[in-house]
Coordinates of C-alpha atoms in Angstrom, one line a residue:
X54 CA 92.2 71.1 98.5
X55 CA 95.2 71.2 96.6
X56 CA 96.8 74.5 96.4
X57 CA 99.9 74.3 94.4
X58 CA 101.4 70.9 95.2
X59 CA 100.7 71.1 99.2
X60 CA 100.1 67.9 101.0
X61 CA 97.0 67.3 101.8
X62 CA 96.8 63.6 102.6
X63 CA 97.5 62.8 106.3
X64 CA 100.3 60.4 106.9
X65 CA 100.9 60.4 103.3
X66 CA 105.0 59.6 102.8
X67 CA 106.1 60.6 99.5
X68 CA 108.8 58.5 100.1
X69 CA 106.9 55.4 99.0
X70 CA 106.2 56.3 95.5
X71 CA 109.6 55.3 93.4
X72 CA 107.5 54.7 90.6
X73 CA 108.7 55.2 87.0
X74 CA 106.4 57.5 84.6
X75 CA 107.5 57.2 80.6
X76 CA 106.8 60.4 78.6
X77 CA 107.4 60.9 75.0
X78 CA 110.6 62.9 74.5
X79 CA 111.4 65.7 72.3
X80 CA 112.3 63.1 69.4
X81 CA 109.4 60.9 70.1
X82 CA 110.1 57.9 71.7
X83 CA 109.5 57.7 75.3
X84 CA 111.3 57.6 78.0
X85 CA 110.8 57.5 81.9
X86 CA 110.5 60.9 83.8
X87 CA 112.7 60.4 87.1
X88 CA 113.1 63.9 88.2
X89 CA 110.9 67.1 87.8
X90 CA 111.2 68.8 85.0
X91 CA 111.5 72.9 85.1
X92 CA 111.2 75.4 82.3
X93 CA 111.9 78.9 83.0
X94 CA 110.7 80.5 80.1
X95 CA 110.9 84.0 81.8
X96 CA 113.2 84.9 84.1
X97 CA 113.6 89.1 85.4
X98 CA 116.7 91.3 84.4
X99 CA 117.6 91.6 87.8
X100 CA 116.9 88.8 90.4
X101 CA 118.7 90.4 93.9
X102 CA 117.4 87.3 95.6
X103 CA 116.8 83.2 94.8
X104 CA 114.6 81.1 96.4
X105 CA 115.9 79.2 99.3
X106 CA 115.1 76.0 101.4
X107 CA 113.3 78.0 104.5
X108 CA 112.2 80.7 102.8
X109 CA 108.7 82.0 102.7
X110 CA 107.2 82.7 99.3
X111 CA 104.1 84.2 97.6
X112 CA 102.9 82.7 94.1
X113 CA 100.6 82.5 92.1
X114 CA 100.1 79.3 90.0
X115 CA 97.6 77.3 87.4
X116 CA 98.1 73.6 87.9
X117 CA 97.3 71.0 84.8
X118 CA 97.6 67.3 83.6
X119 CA 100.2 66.7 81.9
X120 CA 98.3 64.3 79.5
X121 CA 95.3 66.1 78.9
X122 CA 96.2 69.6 79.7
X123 CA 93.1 69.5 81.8
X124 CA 93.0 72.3 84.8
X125 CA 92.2 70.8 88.6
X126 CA 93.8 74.1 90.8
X127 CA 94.2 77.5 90.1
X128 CA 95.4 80.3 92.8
X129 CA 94.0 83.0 89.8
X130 CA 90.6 81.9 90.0
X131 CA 90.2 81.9 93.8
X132 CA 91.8 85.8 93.6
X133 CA 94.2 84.6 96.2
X134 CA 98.1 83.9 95.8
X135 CA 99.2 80.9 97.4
X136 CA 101.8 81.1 100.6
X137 CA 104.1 78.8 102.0
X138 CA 107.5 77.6 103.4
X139 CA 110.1 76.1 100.9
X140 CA 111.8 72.2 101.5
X141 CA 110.5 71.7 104.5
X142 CA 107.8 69.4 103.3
X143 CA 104.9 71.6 103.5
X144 CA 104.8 71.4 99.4
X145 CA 105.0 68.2 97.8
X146 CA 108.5 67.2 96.9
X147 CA 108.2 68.0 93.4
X148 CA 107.2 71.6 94.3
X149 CA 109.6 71.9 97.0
X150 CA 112.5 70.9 94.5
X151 CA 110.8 72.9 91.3
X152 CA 110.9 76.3 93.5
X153 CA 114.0 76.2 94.6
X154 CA 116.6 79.0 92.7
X155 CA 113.5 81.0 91.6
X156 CA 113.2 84.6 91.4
X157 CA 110.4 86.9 92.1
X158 CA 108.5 88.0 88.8
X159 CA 109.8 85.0 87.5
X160 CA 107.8 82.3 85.5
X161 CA 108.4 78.6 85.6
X162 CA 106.7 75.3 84.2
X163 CA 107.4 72.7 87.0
X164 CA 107.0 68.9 85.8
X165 CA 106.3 66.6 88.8
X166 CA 106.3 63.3 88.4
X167 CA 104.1 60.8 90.7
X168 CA 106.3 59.5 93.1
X169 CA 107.4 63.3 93.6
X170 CA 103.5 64.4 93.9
X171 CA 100.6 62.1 95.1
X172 CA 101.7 58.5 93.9
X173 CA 99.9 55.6 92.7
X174 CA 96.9 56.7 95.0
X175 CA 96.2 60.2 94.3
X176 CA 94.1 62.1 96.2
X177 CA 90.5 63.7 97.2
X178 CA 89.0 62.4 93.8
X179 CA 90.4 65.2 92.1
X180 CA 94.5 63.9 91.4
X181 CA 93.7 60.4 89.6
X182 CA 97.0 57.8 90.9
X183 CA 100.1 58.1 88.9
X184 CA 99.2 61.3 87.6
X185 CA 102.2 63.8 86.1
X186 CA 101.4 67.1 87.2
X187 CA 102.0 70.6 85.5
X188 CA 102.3 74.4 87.4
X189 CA 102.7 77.4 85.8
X190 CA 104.1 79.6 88.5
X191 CA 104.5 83.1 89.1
X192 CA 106.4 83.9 91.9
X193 CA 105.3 87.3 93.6
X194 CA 107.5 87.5 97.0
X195 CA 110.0 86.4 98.9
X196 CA 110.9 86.4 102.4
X197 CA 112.9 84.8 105.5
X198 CA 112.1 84.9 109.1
X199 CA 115.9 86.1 109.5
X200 CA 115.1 88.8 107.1
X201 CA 115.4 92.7 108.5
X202 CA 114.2 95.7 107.0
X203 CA 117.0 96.6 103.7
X204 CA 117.1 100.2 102.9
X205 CA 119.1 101.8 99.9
X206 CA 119.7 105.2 99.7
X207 CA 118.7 106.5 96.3
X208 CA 119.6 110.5 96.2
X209 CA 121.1 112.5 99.3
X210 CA 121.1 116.5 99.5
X211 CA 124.7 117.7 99.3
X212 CA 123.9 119.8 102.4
X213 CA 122.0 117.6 105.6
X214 CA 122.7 119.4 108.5
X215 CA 120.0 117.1 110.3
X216 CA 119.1 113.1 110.3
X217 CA 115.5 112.0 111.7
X218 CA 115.7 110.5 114.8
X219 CA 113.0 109.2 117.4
X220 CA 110.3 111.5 118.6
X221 CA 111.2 113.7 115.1
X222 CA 107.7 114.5 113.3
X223 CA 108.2 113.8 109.8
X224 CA 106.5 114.2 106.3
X225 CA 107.0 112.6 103.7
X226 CA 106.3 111.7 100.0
X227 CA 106.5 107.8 98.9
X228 CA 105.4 105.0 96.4
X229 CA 104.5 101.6 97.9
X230 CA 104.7 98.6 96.0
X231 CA 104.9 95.0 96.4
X232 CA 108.2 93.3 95.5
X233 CA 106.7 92.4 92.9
X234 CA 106.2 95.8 91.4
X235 CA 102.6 96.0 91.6
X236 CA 101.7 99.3 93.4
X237 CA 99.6 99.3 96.3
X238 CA 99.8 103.1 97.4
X239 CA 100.9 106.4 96.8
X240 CA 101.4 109.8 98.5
X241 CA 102.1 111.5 95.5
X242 CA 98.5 110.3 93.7
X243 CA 96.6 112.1 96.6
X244 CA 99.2 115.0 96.2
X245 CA 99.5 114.8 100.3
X246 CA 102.5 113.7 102.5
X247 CA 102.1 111.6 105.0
X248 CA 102.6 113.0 108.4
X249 CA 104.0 110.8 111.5
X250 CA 106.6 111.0 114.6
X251 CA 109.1 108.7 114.5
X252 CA 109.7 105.9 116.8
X253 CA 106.1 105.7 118.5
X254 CA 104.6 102.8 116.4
X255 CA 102.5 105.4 113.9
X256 CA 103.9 103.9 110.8
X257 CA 102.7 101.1 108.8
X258 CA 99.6 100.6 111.0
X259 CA 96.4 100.4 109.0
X260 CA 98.1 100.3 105.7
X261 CA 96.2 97.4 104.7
X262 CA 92.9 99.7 105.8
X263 CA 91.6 100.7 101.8
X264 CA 95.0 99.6 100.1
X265 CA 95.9 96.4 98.3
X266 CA 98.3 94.7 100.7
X267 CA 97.7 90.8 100.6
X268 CA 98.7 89.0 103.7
X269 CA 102.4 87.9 104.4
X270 CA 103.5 90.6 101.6
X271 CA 106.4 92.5 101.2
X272 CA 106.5 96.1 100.9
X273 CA 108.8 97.9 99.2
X274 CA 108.6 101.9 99.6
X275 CA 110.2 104.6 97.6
X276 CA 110.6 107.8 100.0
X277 CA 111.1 111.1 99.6
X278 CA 111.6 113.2 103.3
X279 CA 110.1 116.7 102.6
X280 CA 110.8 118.0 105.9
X281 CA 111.5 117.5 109.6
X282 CA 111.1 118.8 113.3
X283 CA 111.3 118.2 116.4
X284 CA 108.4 119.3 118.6
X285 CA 111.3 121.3 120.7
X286 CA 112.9 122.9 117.9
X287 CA 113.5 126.4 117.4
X288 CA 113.7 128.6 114.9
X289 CA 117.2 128.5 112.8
X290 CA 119.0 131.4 112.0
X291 CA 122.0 131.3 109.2
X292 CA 123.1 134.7 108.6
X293 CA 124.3 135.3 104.7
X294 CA 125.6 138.6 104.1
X295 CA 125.9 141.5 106.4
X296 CA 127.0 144.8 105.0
X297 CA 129.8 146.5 106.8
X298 CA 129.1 150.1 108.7
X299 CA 126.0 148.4 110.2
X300 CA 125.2 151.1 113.2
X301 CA 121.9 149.8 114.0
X302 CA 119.7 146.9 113.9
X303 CA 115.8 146.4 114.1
X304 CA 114.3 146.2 117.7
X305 CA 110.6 145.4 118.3
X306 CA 108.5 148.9 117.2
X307 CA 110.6 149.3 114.1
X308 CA 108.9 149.1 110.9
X309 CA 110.5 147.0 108.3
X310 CA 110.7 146.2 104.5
X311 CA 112.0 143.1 102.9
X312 CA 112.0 140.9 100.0
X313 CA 112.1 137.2 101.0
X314 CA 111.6 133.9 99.1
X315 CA 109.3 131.2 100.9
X316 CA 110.1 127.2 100.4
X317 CA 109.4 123.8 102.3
X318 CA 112.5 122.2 103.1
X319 CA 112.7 120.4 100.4
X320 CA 113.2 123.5 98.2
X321 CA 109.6 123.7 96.7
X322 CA 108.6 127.3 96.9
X323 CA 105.3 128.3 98.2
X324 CA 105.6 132.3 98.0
X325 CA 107.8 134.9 97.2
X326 CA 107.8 139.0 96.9
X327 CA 110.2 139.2 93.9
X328 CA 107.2 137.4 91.9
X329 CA 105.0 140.3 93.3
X330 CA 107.8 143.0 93.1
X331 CA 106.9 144.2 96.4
X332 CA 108.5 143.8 99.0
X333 CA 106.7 142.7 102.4
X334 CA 106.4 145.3 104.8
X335 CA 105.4 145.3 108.5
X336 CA 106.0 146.1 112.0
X337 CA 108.9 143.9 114.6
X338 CA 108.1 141.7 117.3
X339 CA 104.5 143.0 117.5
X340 CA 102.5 139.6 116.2
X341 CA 102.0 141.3 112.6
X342 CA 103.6 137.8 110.9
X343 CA 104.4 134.3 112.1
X344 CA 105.7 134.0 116.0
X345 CA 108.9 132.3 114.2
X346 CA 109.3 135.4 111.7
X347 CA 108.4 138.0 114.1
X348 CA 111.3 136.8 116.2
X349 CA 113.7 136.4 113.6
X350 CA 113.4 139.6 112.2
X351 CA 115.0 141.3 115.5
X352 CA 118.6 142.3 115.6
X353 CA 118.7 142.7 111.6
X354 CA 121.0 145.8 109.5
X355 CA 119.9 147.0 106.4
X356 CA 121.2 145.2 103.5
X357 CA 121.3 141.8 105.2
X358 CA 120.5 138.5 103.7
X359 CA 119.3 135.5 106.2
X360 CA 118.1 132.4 105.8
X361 CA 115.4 131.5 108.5
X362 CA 114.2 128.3 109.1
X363 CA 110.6 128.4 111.4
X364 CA 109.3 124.8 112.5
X365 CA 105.5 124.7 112.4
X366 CA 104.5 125.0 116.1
X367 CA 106.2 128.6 115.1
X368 CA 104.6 129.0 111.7
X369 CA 101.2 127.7 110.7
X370 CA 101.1 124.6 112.9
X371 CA 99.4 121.0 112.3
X372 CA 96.1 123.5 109.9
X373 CA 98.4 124.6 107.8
X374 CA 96.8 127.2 105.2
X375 CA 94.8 126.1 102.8
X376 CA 96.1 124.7 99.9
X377 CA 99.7 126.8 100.1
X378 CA 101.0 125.7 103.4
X379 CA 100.5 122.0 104.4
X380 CA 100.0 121.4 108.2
X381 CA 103.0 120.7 109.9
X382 CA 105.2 122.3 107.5
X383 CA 108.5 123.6 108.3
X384 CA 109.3 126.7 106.6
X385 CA 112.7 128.2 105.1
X386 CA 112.3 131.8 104.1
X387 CA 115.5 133.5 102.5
X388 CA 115.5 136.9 103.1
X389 CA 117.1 140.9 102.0
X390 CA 116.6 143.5 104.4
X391 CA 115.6 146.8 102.7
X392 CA 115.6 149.4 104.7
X393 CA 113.7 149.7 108.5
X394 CA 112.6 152.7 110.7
X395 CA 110.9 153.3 113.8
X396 CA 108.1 156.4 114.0
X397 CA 110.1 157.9 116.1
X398 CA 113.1 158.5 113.7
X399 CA 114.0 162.0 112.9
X400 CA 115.6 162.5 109.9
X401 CA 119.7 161.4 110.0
X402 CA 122.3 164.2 108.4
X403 CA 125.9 163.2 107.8
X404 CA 128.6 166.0 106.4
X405 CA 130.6 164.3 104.0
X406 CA 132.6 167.6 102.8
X407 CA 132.4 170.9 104.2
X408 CA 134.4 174.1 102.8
X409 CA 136.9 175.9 104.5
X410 CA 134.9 179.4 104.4
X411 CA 131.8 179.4 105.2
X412 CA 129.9 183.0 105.1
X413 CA 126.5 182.0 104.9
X414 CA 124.6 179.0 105.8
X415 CA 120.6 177.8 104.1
X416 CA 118.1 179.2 106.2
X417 CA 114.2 179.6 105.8
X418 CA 113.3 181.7 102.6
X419 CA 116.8 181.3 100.6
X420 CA 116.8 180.3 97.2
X421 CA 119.4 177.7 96.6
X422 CA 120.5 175.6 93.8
X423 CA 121.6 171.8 94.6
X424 CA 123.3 168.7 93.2
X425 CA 120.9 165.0 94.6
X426 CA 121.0 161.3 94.1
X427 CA 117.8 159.8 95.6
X428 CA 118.0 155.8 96.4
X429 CA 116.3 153.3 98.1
X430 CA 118.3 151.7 101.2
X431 CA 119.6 149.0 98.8
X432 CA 121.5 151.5 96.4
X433 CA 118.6 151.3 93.6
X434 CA 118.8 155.0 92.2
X435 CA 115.5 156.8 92.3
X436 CA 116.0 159.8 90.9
X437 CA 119.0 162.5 90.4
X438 CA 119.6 165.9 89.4
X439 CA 122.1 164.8 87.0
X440 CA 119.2 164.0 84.7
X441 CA 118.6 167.5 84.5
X442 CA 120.7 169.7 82.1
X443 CA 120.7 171.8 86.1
X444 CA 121.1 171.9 89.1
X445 CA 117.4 171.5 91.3
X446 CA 116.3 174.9 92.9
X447 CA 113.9 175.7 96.1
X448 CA 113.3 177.8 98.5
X449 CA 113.5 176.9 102.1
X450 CA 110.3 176.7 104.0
X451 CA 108.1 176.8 101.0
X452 CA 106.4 173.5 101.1
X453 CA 107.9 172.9 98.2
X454 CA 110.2 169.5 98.1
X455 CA 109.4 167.1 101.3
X456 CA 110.0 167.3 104.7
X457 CA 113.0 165.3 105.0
X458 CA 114.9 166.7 102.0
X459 CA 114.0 170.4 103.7
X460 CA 115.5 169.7 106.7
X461 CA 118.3 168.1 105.2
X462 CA 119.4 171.0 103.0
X463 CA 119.5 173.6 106.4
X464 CA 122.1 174.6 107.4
X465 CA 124.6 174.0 104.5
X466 CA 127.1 175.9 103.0
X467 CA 128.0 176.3 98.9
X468 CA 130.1 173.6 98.3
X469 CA 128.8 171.3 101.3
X470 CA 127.7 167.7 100.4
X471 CA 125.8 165.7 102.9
X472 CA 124.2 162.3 103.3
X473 CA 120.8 162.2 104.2
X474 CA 118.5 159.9 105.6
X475 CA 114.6 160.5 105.3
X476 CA 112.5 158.3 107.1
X477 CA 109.0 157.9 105.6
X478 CA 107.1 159.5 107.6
X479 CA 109.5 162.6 106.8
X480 CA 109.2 161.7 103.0
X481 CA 106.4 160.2 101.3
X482 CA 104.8 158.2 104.1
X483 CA 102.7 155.0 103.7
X484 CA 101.5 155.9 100.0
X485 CA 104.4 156.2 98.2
X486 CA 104.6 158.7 95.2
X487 CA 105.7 157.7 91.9
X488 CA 108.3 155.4 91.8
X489 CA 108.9 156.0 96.1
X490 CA 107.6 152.7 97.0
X491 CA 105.3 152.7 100.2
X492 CA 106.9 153.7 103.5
X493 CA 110.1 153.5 102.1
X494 CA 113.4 155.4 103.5
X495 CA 115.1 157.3 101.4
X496 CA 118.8 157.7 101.5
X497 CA 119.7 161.5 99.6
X498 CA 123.2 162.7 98.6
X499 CA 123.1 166.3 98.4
X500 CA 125.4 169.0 96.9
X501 CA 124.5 173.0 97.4
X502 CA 125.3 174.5 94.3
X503 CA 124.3 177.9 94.8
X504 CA 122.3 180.2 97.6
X505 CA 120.6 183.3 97.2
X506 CA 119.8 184.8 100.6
X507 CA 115.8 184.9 101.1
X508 CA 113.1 187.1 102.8
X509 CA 110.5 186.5 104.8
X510 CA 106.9 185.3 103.4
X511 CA 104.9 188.2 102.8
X512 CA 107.5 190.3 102.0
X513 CA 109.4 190.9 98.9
X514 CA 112.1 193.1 99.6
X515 CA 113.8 193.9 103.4
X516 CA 116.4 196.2 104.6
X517 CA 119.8 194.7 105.8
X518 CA 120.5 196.6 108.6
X519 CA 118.7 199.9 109.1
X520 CA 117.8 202.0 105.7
X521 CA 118.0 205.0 104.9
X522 CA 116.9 207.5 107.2
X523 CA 115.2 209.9 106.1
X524 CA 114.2 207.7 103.2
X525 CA 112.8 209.8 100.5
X526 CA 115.7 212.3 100.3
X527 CA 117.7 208.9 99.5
X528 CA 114.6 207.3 96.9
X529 CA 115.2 211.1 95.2
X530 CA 118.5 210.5 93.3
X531 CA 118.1 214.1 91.1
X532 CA 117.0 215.8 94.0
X533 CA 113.5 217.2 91.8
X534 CA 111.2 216.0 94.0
X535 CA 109.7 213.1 93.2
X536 CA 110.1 210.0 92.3
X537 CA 109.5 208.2 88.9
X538 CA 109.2 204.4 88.5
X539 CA 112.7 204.5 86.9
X540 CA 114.3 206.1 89.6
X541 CA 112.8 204.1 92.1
X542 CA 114.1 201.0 90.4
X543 CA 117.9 202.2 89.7
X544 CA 117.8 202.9 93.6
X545 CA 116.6 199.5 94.5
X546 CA 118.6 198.1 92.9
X547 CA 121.5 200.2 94.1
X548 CA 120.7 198.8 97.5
X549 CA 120.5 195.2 96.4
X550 CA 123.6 195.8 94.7
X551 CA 125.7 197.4 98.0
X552 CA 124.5 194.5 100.2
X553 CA 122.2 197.1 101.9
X554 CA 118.7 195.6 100.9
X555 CA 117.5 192.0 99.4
X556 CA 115.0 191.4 97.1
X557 CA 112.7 188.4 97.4
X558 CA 114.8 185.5 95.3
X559 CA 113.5 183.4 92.4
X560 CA 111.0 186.0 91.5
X561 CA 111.5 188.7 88.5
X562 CA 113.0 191.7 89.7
X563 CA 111.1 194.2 87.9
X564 CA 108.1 192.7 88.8
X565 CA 108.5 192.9 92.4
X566 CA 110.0 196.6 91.8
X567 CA 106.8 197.5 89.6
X568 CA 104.4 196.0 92.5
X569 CA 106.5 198.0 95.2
X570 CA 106.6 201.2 93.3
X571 CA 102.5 201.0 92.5
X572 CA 102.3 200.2 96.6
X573 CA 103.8 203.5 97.5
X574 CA 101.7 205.5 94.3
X575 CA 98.9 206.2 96.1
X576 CA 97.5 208.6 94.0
X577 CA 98.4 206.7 90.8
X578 CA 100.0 209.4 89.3
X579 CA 103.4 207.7 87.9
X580 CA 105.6 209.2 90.6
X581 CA 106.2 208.9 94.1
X582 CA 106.4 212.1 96.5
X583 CA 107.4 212.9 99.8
X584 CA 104.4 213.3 101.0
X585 CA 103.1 210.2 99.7
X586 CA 106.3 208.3 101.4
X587 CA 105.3 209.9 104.6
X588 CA 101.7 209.4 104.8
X589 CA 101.2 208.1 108.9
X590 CA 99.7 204.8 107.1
X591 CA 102.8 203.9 105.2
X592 CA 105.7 202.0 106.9
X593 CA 109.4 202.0 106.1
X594 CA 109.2 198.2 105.7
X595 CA 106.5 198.0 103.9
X596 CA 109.1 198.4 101.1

């Protein structure tokens, strides 16, 4: 066999052949060829590394006559590149001299001459004696047994709080070539890191299983770390922003809502509730989410921004979920703290200004007029009274603004302003209500404007104090007798009007007059008597 120049005749010393070969020169006239002859008519941009005596190389080659241009050995057409050791006579000399300085992915012509191939004898029939010898030569690798592993660092993160070290788990992203150049494998084509610990032989082991690794090769591999644990790691907490005046923070019960953004380590996102525009909402440290989330999120303020890192055995572990979490992923989520309660939270009143004189305080039943802002936790404005060309008016106990807000507004005095607090579950609860988002807490800042002393349900006008006594002499301002719808009204109001009696606020006076005056008409006649007034059925406070 001849496979690129080796020696293949036993005992066969090159030494012996000295023997003078004439070729025709360039101009024509021959001339003897001494030496080989080497033509590199392509040679690589870049060529890190030259062939050296000892060195180990990989080619490929077609081997010719020189006279006849006749092929006898081709490494192409057995599908196999040739390997051996350079100058250490395992090629013949004119091999081991033509392959010296060459680079890989470079292309030579080698010229060998007899006496520095197989002599005046030749060899196996298939090399006639004196025979000049042409290889076209590829060269695909080179190596040395002193050779150690050569790595280049092509990109580094700014920020690498952490290097891999043994018994790390690891994934990664990479391209593996030859040095050549010619690809063998590639993560990226099967869109799937490959997964490993470090330092317990699981790399490189059955690479050659279903890739195109020739033997003796080279590898070059381009890598790209995604991420990396250790099987002992816990979660990583870096605290970002903390608002100041934080009084509490979330213990396991509380119910919370936050915005986050979800990536791999190496920044590729996999979720995020901006996108949606709702925020995620669930309960602490009760296994609602992720062992590593559900631990982070204990101990937080509202208004604070973390970044939490959660290694797999805390997250999704070596499954993964389908195709939006790979197994063994480590996860970074960046979070903002919107607001948390706990079921238990009554609703929280802070005075921020108080009058001086304070004659009367909200109570069940008043009418009152009041200045809000209502915001989520985070400051966004929800809605406010100065929208309105006036102030916002209720009455207390009447079912008629929410729970929260209600008991928020007791107690206050004209000119008060307080900040209020409304849990959901005193506000608008799981649902939401317009643009409330679910179970949200509300923070109100409240103003009262005005208040109009109420009475209570049923009733639309009461006595301060006792009344009159006997009543009708007083209802009976001309002293005739009786009682006509305009003299009942001009003493009503008389009464309002001294402090003595209160009609039922927020409701037209003369209706509520008309309706009391037609209550004490029994007979239907337009006037009220004395006798009427004094019937055993009818009662002073009926009124």
């Amino acid at each position: 066999k001849f496979l690129c120049g080796c020696v293949s005749i036993p005992g066969l010393d090159l030494n012996m052949f000295f023997l003078l070969l004439f070729v025709v020169s360039a101009t024509g006239s021959p001339g003897p060829l001494v030496d080989v002859v080497v033509d590199r008519y392509e040679i690589p941009k870049v060529c890190p590394r030259e062939v050296q005596t000892e060195d180990f190389i990989r080619y490929h080659f077609n081997g010719t006559f020189h006279g006849d241009g006749k092929k006898f050995d081709s490494s192409h057409d057995r599908g196999k590149a040739f390997i051996s050791q350079v100058g250490l006579g395992r090629l013949i000399t004119g091999m081991d001299r033509g392959l010296q300085g060459m680079c890989v992915n470079e292309r030579r012509r080698i010229i060998v001459p007899p006496h520095l191939a197989y002599g005046s004898i030749g060899t196996g029939g298939v090399i006639p004696p004196d025979a000049v010898l042409v290889y076209d030569v590829l060269l695909l690798d080179i190596w040395n047994a002193d050779d150690k592993v050569q790595i280049r660092t092509l990109g580094r993160p700014a920020a690498c709080n952490r290097t891999t070290a043994a018994s790390d788990f690891i994934r990664y992203h990479y391209n593996g070539t030859l040095l050549s150049g010619e690809a063998f494998d590639s993560s990226h084509s099967r869109n799937l890191t490959y997964d490993t610990y470090l330092g317990k032989g699981h790399l490189i082991k059955g690479l050659d299983e279903g890739t195109l690794v020739p033997p003796q090769a080279t590898l070059v591999f381009e890598v790209l770390l995604v991420d990396v644990f250790n099987p002992k790691d816990n979660l990583t907490v870096e605290v970002k922003e903390v608002p100041e005046g934080c009084s509490r923070r979330t213990v396991i019960g509380d119910y919370i809502r936050y915005h986050y953004n979800g990536t791999f380590q190496d920044g590729t996102a996999f979720d995020s509730s901006y996108q949606r525009n709702s925020t995620y909402n669930t309960y602490v440290g009760m296994g609602y989410v992720i062992r590593g989330m559900d631990k982070a999120l204990q101990g937080l303020c509202m208004g604070e921004k973390r970044r939490i890192t959660v290694p797999p055995h805390m997250a999704y572990g070596e499954d993964g979920v389908g195709d939006i979490i790979p197994g063994s992923a480590v996860l970074v989520f960046d979070i903002h703290v919107i607001d948390f309660h706990n079921p238990k939270d009554l609703v929280d009143i802070k005075v921020t200004h108080k009058p001086q004189e304070c004659d009367a305080t909200t109570e069940a039943d008043d009418l009152i007029q009041y200045r809000y802002n209502c915001s989520l936790m985070d400051g966004a404005l929800l809605y406010s009274s100065d929208q309105f060309t006036s102030p916002s008016v209720t009455t207390l106990g009447a079912n008629q603004v929410i729970l929260g807000l209600e008991e928020g507004l007791k107690g206050m005095c004209v000119g008060e302003r307080r900040e209020v607090i409304v849990p959901p579950h005193w506000g608008h609860g799981d649902n939401g209500a317009g643009a409330v988002p679910r179970s949200a807490v509300l923070f109100f800042e409240l103003e009262l404007v005005e208040l109009q002393k109420g009475v209570p349900e049923g009733y639309m006008f009461v006595w301060i104090g006792d009344g009159p006594d006997p009543l009708f002499p007083a209802m009976d301002l001309n002293g005739d007798k009786e009682v006509p719808l305009e003299e009942f009204s001009t003493f009503i109001r008389l009464q309002v009007k001294e402090g003595k009696g209160r009609l039922r606020p927020g409701v037209d006076a003369d209706g509520i007059i008309k309706d009391m005056f037609d209550n004490q008409d029994r007979n239907k006649d337009g006037k009220i008597t004395e006798a009427e007034l004094s019937d055993e059925q009818v009662k002073r406070d009926e009124l």
